[in-house]
Amino acid sequence: MYARNSSSQQNHVVTEQCAGPVLLGSDSTQGAPAPDVETLEKHHDEDQVQLDVNRSFVYYPEDESDKRKDLRKHELSDVITKVLRAQPMLHYFQGYHDIVQVLLLVLGADAAVPAVARLSVLHIRDFMLPTMTGTETHLQLLPAILYAVDPVLCKHLSATQPFFALAATLTLYAHDIEEYGDIARLFDFLLASPASIPLYLFAVIVETRKAELLEIEEDEPEMLHSILSKLPKPLKLESLIQRTSELYQQHPPESLPNRAWSRVSTNSVLKTTHDPLQLAKQTLADGEVMFERQAAEIRRADEWKRRKLRLRLLSRKYRRPARVATFGGAAIAAVVIAYWLRGSAGEMGLGGALPVLSRLRQEAWGVLRGYIF
């Protein structure tokens, strides 16, 4: 069905031109026209976009003139620039151009803009947050999926951090698959599925390499990482897609071990795309709200980590072994509470927080003075 000759590729494009926007929840025949890129403020990542665009269209389309490829690169840059300028809160990541390249070839420049906008804001939003924390959440789900697939294999890989799956899952495999027919077929599957499906697919790929991986000692994580970070060739795509669908049905995200799913933010695309029918109803405005909520969650979590680190360093700096048992626990507890109240004053009301905060700080300092001096 997806043979690589030119006629079947053309038929596949015609099918995708109809299906792609529907799967993404957009329809290029309706709605407002794409904004004029020249009227929008420049996005802060545009220099990196241009560097990546210059490296695009390496594997496909085949047998095109340099002039035609230059035109495609101009179209690719234009699509990405329009989307980023219209959604300036998004942060570009390297490999994003690989995803957009596929949609550009499938849909054409005009239809690609609304489709890429929806994909960016509603389907891969976690990868376009201000930090990599949203992306790490996806990768941290992979060990739980691997355990559901094969506990023995999961244990063998437990010393290897799941960053080996970063390039493939971050780019929806567009960075690694070199055949146009294959990546177009895979996008059919991925865009009609929840955002967790690329992780399930990667787990299935790992499963197919079990014998090869078990030959390597588990205390050699660098070697395992090197092997896992490169997809095997050729990929038996149809059987992988079928096995991925089966695995997802057998072990849906909410059933994964170690409460992995419960640690995922409700604003993550892992959960907001969990029901594809609901995803199709979401608007760009909905996505922007969820983006801001998740970004705020990450900022709060990062600030809490920084505070805990500073308090840990403070406790080590002023610890005195002979007297810490008497005074240390009370001092650290008082400091922690006072520090936490400082960050929570806005929530409990400034008038109510300040007296408590002042008293606790005085008590903490008094206790600290008792065993420092």
Tab-separated table of C-alpha atoms in Angstrom:
chain	number	residue	atom	x	y	z
A	1	MET	CA	0.000	0.000	0.000
A	2	TYR	CA	2.889	2.336	0.753
A	3	ALA	CA	5.288	1.306	-1.976
A	4	ARG	CA	8.038	3.782	-2.660
A	5	ASN	CA	7.483	4.344	-6.363
A	6	SER	CA	6.449	7.826	-7.416
A	7	SER	CA	2.823	7.032	-8.298
A	8	SER	CA	2.029	5.407	-4.947
A	9	GLN	CA	3.764	8.257	-3.130
A	10	GLN	CA	1.532	10.687	-5.009
A	11	ASN	CA	-1.585	8.705	-4.048
A	12	HIS	CA	-0.412	8.687	-0.447
A	13	VAL	CA	-0.014	12.468	-0.497
A	14	VAL	CA	-3.544	12.924	-1.823
A	15	THR	CA	-4.899	10.766	0.997
A	16	GLU	CA	-2.865	12.623	3.622
A	17	GLN	CA	-3.912	16.008	2.295
A	18	CYS	CA	-7.441	15.075	3.277
A	19	ALA	CA	-6.649	13.143	6.461
A	20	GLY	CA	-3.822	15.183	7.969
A	21	PRO	CA	-5.762	18.323	8.928
A	22	VAL	CA	-8.679	16.217	10.150
A	23	LEU	CA	-6.405	14.189	12.439
A	24	LEU	CA	-4.875	17.400	13.754
A	25	GLY	CA	-8.267	19.025	14.191
A	26	SER	CA	-7.719	21.699	11.544
A	27	ASP	CA	-9.154	22.189	8.087
A	28	SER	CA	-7.404	24.538	5.706
A	29	THR	CA	-10.659	25.243	3.863
A	30	GLN	CA	-12.113	27.007	6.899
A	31	GLY	CA	-11.037	29.737	9.306
A	32	ALA	CA	-8.957	32.877	8.962
A	33	PRO	CA	-6.016	32.981	6.546
A	34	ALA	CA	-2.502	32.549	7.878
A	35	PRO	CA	-1.030	35.794	9.177
A	36	ASP	CA	1.408	37.809	7.090
A	37	VAL	CA	4.765	36.874	8.552
A	38	GLU	CA	6.177	40.319	7.864
A	39	THR	CA	3.634	41.999	10.148
A	40	LEU	CA	4.513	39.865	13.201
A	41	GLU	CA	7.344	40.459	15.650
A	42	LYS	CA	10.435	38.333	15.108
A	43	HIS	CA	10.601	35.212	17.263
A	44	HIS	CA	13.635	34.820	19.520
A	45	ASP	CA	14.589	31.434	18.008
A	46	GLU	CA	14.563	32.369	14.317
A	47	ASP	CA	18.345	32.300	13.907
A	48	GLN	CA	18.438	28.655	15.012
A	49	VAL	CA	15.487	27.898	12.741
A	50	GLN	CA	17.436	29.091	9.729
A	51	LEU	CA	20.466	26.989	10.643
A	52	ASP	CA	18.304	23.869	10.806
A	53	VAL	CA	16.341	24.683	7.655
A	54	ASN	CA	19.621	24.845	5.763
A	55	ARG	CA	20.152	21.184	6.712
A	56	SER	CA	16.676	19.990	5.660
A	57	PHE	CA	15.438	17.773	2.790
A	58	VAL	CA	18.501	15.524	2.917
A	59	TYR	CA	16.817	12.156	2.277
A	60	TYR	CA	13.606	13.078	0.490
A	61	PRO	CA	12.189	14.074	-1.932
A	62	GLU	CA	14.633	12.275	-4.183
A	63	ASP	CA	15.986	13.399	-7.547
A	64	GLU	CA	15.124	17.072	-7.143
A	65	SER	CA	17.187	19.935	-8.499
A	66	ASP	CA	19.044	22.265	-6.154
A	67	LYS	CA	16.726	25.047	-7.237
A	68	ARG	CA	13.648	23.055	-6.243
A	69	LYS	CA	15.208	22.138	-2.890
A	70	ASP	CA	16.018	25.776	-2.212
A	71	LEU	CA	12.376	26.634	-2.853
A	72	ARG	CA	11.252	23.934	-0.424
A	73	LYS	CA	13.647	25.264	2.215
A	74	HIS	CA	12.186	28.732	1.761
A	75	GLU	CA	8.677	27.307	2.226
A	76	LEU	CA	9.797	25.365	5.305
A	77	SER	CA	11.324	28.464	6.858
A	78	ASP	CA	8.181	30.426	6.095
A	79	VAL	CA	5.857	27.851	7.701
A	80	ILE	CA	7.961	27.590	10.868
A	81	THR	CA	8.369	31.354	11.135
A	82	LYS	CA	4.639	31.989	10.759
A	83	VAL	CA	3.793	29.464	13.459
A	84	LEU	CA	6.406	30.709	15.926
A	85	ARG	CA	5.577	34.372	15.401
A	86	ALA	CA	1.860	33.691	15.831
A	87	GLN	CA	2.557	31.660	19.023
A	88	PRO	CA	5.543	33.515	20.509
A	89	MET	CA	5.415	31.628	23.819
A	90	LEU	CA	6.630	28.470	22.026
A	91	HIS	CA	10.313	27.623	22.252
A	92	TYR	CA	11.850	26.070	19.151
A	93	PHE	CA	13.820	22.840	19.570
A	94	GLN	CA	16.309	21.284	17.200
A	95	GLY	CA	14.473	18.628	15.221
A	96	TYR	CA	11.230	20.594	15.042
A	97	HIS	CA	12.058	21.333	11.403
A	98	ASP	CA	12.126	17.569	10.723
A	99	ILE	CA	8.490	17.310	11.843
A	100	VAL	CA	7.366	20.375	9.904
A	101	GLN	CA	9.207	19.156	6.812
A	102	VAL	CA	6.990	16.067	6.659
A	103	LEU	CA	3.767	18.053	7.029
A	104	LEU	CA	4.941	20.542	4.414
A	105	LEU	CA	5.517	17.777	1.880
A	106	VAL	CA	2.233	16.076	2.717
A	107	LEU	CA	-0.077	19.098	2.927
A	108	GLY	CA	1.570	21.892	0.986
A	109	ALA	CA	2.692	25.245	2.351
A	110	ASP	CA	-0.721	26.874	2.879
A	111	ALA	CA	-2.409	23.945	4.601
A	112	ALA	CA	0.704	23.159	6.651
A	113	VAL	CA	0.585	26.414	8.648
A	114	PRO	CA	-2.670	25.758	10.595
A	115	ALA	CA	-1.814	22.063	10.911
A	116	VAL	CA	1.661	22.774	12.314
A	117	ALA	CA	0.217	25.399	14.666
A	118	ARG	CA	-2.234	22.896	16.161
A	119	LEU	CA	0.389	20.159	16.310
A	120	SER	CA	2.778	22.498	18.137
A	121	VAL	CA	0.325	23.905	20.664
A	122	LEU	CA	-1.825	20.837	21.272
A	123	HIS	CA	0.256	17.723	20.514
A	124	ILE	CA	3.961	18.445	21.110
A	125	ARG	CA	3.530	21.430	23.450
A	126	ASP	CA	5.611	19.781	26.204
A	127	PHE	CA	8.678	19.894	23.942
A	128	MET	CA	8.270	23.636	23.374
A	129	LEU	CA	8.170	24.799	26.991
A	130	PRO	CA	10.858	27.181	28.298
A	131	THR	CA	12.884	24.289	29.776
A	132	MET	CA	13.444	20.596	29.031
A	133	THR	CA	11.410	19.521	32.059
A	134	GLY	CA	8.335	18.745	29.969
A	135	THR	CA	10.402	16.575	27.637
A	136	GLU	CA	11.971	14.739	30.580
A	137	THR	CA	8.483	13.842	31.808
A	138	HIS	CA	7.924	11.911	28.586
A	139	LEU	CA	11.243	10.088	28.839
A	140	GLN	CA	10.636	9.194	32.487
A	141	LEU	CA	7.502	7.327	31.418
A	142	LEU	CA	9.516	5.000	29.171
A	143	PRO	CA	10.971	2.739	31.922
A	144	ALA	CA	7.462	2.042	33.201
A	145	ILE	CA	6.363	1.054	29.694
A	146	LEU	CA	9.457	-1.121	29.260
A	147	TYR	CA	8.698	-2.838	32.549
A	148	ALA	CA	5.189	-3.606	31.312
A	149	VAL	CA	6.666	-5.017	28.102
A	150	ASP	CA	9.460	-7.079	29.658
A	151	PRO	CA	10.529	-6.768	33.324
A	152	VAL	CA	13.781	-8.673	32.682
A	153	LEU	CA	14.800	-6.383	29.845
A	154	CYS	CA	13.784	-3.312	31.853
A	155	LYS	CA	16.012	-4.378	34.745
A	156	HIS	CA	18.898	-4.968	32.334
A	157	LEU	CA	18.564	-1.368	31.111
A	158	SER	CA	17.909	0.174	34.529
A	159	ALA	CA	21.377	1.750	34.786
A	160	THR	CA	20.900	3.461	31.419
A	161	GLN	CA	18.982	6.722	31.534
A	162	PRO	CA	16.149	6.886	28.937
A	163	PHE	CA	17.708	9.826	27.098
A	164	PHE	CA	18.553	7.349	24.337
A	165	ALA	CA	14.943	7.804	23.184
A	166	LEU	CA	15.176	11.600	23.005
A	167	ALA	CA	15.886	12.192	19.305
A	168	ALA	CA	13.331	9.688	18.040
A	169	THR	CA	10.422	10.613	20.300
A	170	LEU	CA	11.112	14.360	20.294
A	171	THR	CA	10.879	14.507	16.481
A	172	LEU	CA	8.128	11.876	16.105
A	173	TYR	CA	10.805	9.732	14.401
A	174	ALA	CA	11.152	12.226	11.538
A	175	HIS	CA	14.820	12.748	12.376
A	176	ASP	CA	15.649	9.043	12.077
A	177	ILE	CA	13.452	7.612	9.322
A	178	GLU	CA	14.943	8.261	5.894
A	179	GLU	CA	12.168	6.981	3.607
A	180	TYR	CA	9.352	9.405	2.821
A	181	GLY	CA	6.734	6.660	2.461
A	182	ASP	CA	7.643	5.263	5.885
A	183	ILE	CA	7.559	8.546	7.781
A	184	ALA	CA	4.323	9.604	6.086
A	185	ARG	CA	2.738	6.278	7.076
A	186	LEU	CA	4.015	6.643	10.624
A	187	PHE	CA	2.628	10.176	10.888
A	188	ASP	CA	-0.773	8.769	9.880
A	189	PHE	CA	-0.566	6.608	12.983
A	190	LEU	CA	1.029	9.053	15.418
A	191	LEU	CA	-1.171	12.056	14.655
A	192	ALA	CA	-4.305	9.975	15.202
A	193	SER	CA	-2.993	8.739	18.566
A	194	PRO	CA	-2.289	10.122	22.050
A	195	ALA	CA	1.060	11.816	22.649
A	196	SER	CA	2.255	8.819	24.673
A	197	ILE	CA	2.204	6.533	21.630
A	198	PRO	CA	5.734	7.469	20.410
A	199	LEU	CA	7.012	6.170	23.761
A	200	TYR	CA	5.107	2.915	23.384
A	201	LEU	CA	6.507	2.568	19.879
A	202	PHE	CA	10.032	3.049	21.174
A	203	ALA	CA	9.428	0.403	23.847
A	204	VAL	CA	8.320	-2.003	21.132
A	205	ILE	CA	11.467	-1.253	19.112
A	206	VAL	CA	13.576	-1.950	22.211
A	207	GLU	CA	11.658	-5.199	22.709
A	208	THR	CA	12.597	-6.370	19.208
A	209	ARG	CA	16.286	-5.901	20.107
A	210	LYS	CA	16.185	-7.892	23.340
A	211	ALA	CA	18.665	-10.586	22.305
A	212	GLU	CA	21.188	-7.995	21.094
A	213	LEU	CA	20.841	-5.906	24.247
A	214	LEU	CA	21.152	-8.812	26.674
A	215	GLU	CA	24.524	-9.678	25.154
A	216	ILE	CA	25.884	-6.406	26.576
A	217	GLU	CA	26.618	-6.227	30.295
A	218	GLU	CA	24.124	-4.072	32.181
A	219	ASP	CA	27.000	-2.224	33.876
A	220	GLU	CA	27.994	-0.774	30.499
A	221	PRO	CA	25.345	1.983	30.178
A	222	GLU	CA	27.397	3.957	27.646
A	223	MET	CA	27.439	1.023	25.232
A	224	LEU	CA	23.723	0.349	25.750
A	225	HIS	CA	22.932	4.032	25.246
A	226	SER	CA	24.900	4.088	22.007
A	227	ILE	CA	22.988	1.124	20.596
A	228	LEU	CA	19.557	2.261	21.774
A	229	SER	CA	19.953	5.801	20.454
A	230	LYS	CA	20.137	4.491	16.868
A	231	LEU	CA	17.056	2.894	15.327
A	232	PRO	CA	17.568	-0.482	13.663
A	233	LYS	CA	17.365	-0.628	9.871
A	234	PRO	CA	15.194	-1.508	8.160
A	235	LEU	CA	12.180	-0.892	10.381
A	236	LYS	CA	9.333	-3.343	9.924
A	237	LEU	CA	6.894	-0.495	10.272
A	238	GLU	CA	3.534	-2.224	9.906
A	239	SER	CA	4.335	-4.918	12.452
A	240	LEU	CA	5.735	-2.283	14.836
A	241	ILE	CA	2.565	-0.204	14.530
A	242	GLN	CA	0.382	-3.254	15.159
A	243	ARG	CA	2.413	-4.320	18.192
A	244	THR	CA	2.377	-0.744	19.558
A	245	SER	CA	-1.415	-0.617	19.334
A	246	GLU	CA	-1.678	-3.950	21.123
A	247	LEU	CA	0.723	-2.874	23.862
A	248	TYR	CA	-1.188	0.355	24.442
A	249	GLN	CA	-4.445	-1.561	24.790
A	250	GLN	CA	-2.881	-4.107	27.152
A	251	HIS	CA	-1.045	-1.558	29.288
A	252	PRO	CA	-2.654	1.893	28.986
A	253	PRO	CA	-0.784	4.739	30.690
A	254	GLU	CA	-3.016	4.819	33.754
A	255	SER	CA	-2.141	1.159	34.485
A	256	LEU	CA	1.656	1.567	34.332
A	257	PRO	CA	3.638	0.500	37.413
A	258	ASN	CA	5.177	2.702	40.117
A	259	ARG	CA	2.374	5.270	39.780
A	260	ALA	CA	4.215	6.676	36.756
A	261	TRP	CA	1.066	8.165	35.235
A	262	SER	CA	0.060	9.954	38.438
A	263	ARG	CA	3.280	11.983	38.312
A	264	VAL	CA	2.383	13.455	34.921
A	265	SER	CA	0.898	16.957	35.000
A	266	THR	CA	-2.753	17.269	34.025
A	267	ASN	CA	-1.604	20.032	31.665
A	268	SER	CA	0.883	17.788	29.865
A	269	VAL	CA	0.003	16.670	26.349
A	270	LEU	CA	0.461	13.137	27.631
A	271	LYS	CA	-2.885	13.622	29.368
A	272	THR	CA	-4.594	16.300	27.271
A	273	THR	CA	-4.274	14.124	24.125
A	274	HIS	CA	-5.309	10.955	25.940
A	275	ASP	CA	-8.718	11.151	24.257
A	276	PRO	CA	-8.163	11.958	20.538
A	277	LEU	CA	-11.780	12.995	20.085
A	278	GLN	CA	-11.438	15.585	22.846
A	279	LEU	CA	-8.142	16.697	21.356
A	280	ALA	CA	-9.884	17.468	18.061
A	281	LYS	CA	-12.196	19.867	19.926
A	282	GLN	CA	-9.392	21.780	21.622
A	283	THR	CA	-8.518	25.224	20.293
A	284	LEU	CA	-5.214	27.041	20.104
A	285	ALA	CA	-6.451	29.256	22.945
A	286	ASP	CA	-6.999	26.124	25.070
A	287	GLY	CA	-3.473	25.012	24.307
A	288	GLU	CA	-2.012	28.382	25.248
A	289	VAL	CA	-3.777	28.245	28.629
A	290	MET	CA	-2.435	24.748	29.299
A	291	PHE	CA	1.028	25.883	28.179
A	292	GLU	CA	1.054	28.709	30.729
A	293	ARG	CA	-0.266	26.466	33.497
A	294	GLN	CA	2.362	23.817	32.883
A	295	ALA	CA	5.138	26.410	32.585
A	296	ALA	CA	4.037	27.845	35.947
A	297	GLU	CA	4.036	24.364	37.515
A	298	ILE	CA	7.582	23.797	36.288
A	299	ARG	CA	8.744	27.163	37.617
A	300	ARG	CA	7.310	26.376	41.053
A	301	ALA	CA	8.854	22.900	41.076
A	302	ASP	CA	12.239	24.239	39.996
A	303	GLU	CA	12.132	26.957	42.655
A	304	TRP	CA	11.293	24.380	45.334
A	305	LYS	CA	14.253	22.245	44.208
A	306	ARG	CA	16.557	25.255	44.402
A	307	ARG	CA	15.313	26.074	47.920
A	308	LYS	CA	15.825	22.519	49.107
A	309	LEU	CA	19.343	22.531	47.685
A	310	ARG	CA	20.200	25.829	49.396
A	311	LEU	CA	18.830	24.565	52.704
A	312	ARG	CA	20.795	21.328	52.382
A	313	LEU	CA	23.988	23.276	51.729
A	314	LEU	CA	23.213	25.586	54.651
A	315	SER	CA	22.702	22.668	57.020
A	316	ARG	CA	26.005	21.097	55.972
A	317	LYS	CA	27.879	24.368	56.303
A	318	TYR	CA	26.796	25.034	59.865
A	319	ARG	CA	26.556	21.482	61.169
A	320	ARG	CA	28.540	20.811	64.363
A	321	PRO	CA	28.600	17.060	65.171
A	322	ALA	CA	28.789	17.471	68.966
A	323	ARG	CA	25.694	19.622	69.239
A	324	VAL	CA	23.691	19.023	66.086
A	325	ALA	CA	21.571	16.349	67.789
A	326	THR	CA	20.395	18.926	70.321
A	327	PHE	CA	19.969	21.997	68.171
A	328	GLY	CA	20.272	20.975	64.525
A	329	GLY	CA	16.857	19.436	64.008
A	330	ALA	CA	15.016	22.387	65.522
A	331	ALA	CA	17.147	24.889	63.625
A	332	ILE	CA	16.697	23.250	60.256
A	333	ALA	CA	12.968	22.746	60.847
A	334	ALA	CA	12.536	26.397	61.759
A	335	VAL	CA	14.541	27.532	58.741
A	336	VAL	CA	12.577	25.287	56.391
A	337	ILE	CA	9.232	26.512	57.692
A	338	ALA	CA	10.299	30.144	57.588
A	339	TYR	CA	11.688	29.759	54.093
A	340	TRP	CA	8.540	28.037	52.899
A	341	LEU	CA	6.342	30.729	54.416
A	342	ARG	CA	8.327	33.349	52.540
A	343	GLY	CA	7.329	31.733	49.279
A	344	SER	CA	3.746	31.171	50.412
A	345	ALA	CA	3.014	34.624	51.792
A	346	GLY	CA	1.035	35.568	48.735
A	347	GLU	CA	-1.234	32.555	49.112
A	348	MET	CA	-2.037	32.955	52.867
A	349	GLY	CA	-2.244	36.730	52.849
A	350	LEU	CA	0.640	39.065	53.513
A	351	GLY	CA	-0.815	40.447	56.751
A	352	GLY	CA	-1.235	37.001	58.266
A	353	ALA	CA	2.082	35.620	57.049
A	354	LEU	CA	4.493	38.364	58.099
A	355	PRO	CA	4.167	38.040	61.917
A	356	VAL	CA	4.570	34.263	61.749
A	357	LEU	CA	7.446	34.579	59.299
A	358	SER	CA	9.236	37.131	61.479
A	359	ARG	CA	8.861	35.057	64.638
A	360	LEU	CA	10.096	31.862	62.971
A	361	ARG	CA	13.094	33.621	61.509
A	362	GLN	CA	14.023	34.974	64.935
A	363	GLU	CA	13.658	31.527	66.485
A	364	ALA	CA	15.685	29.912	63.707
A	365	TRP	CA	18.465	32.453	64.098
A	366	GLY	CA	18.460	32.020	67.850
A	367	VAL	CA	18.805	28.257	67.589
A	368	LEU	CA	21.512	28.536	64.938
A	369	ARG	CA	23.460	30.998	67.119
A	370	GLY	CA	23.258	28.501	69.948
A	371	TYR	CA	25.324	25.864	68.164
A	372	ILE	CA	27.345	27.984	65.745
A	373	PHE	CA	28.851	30.134	68.508
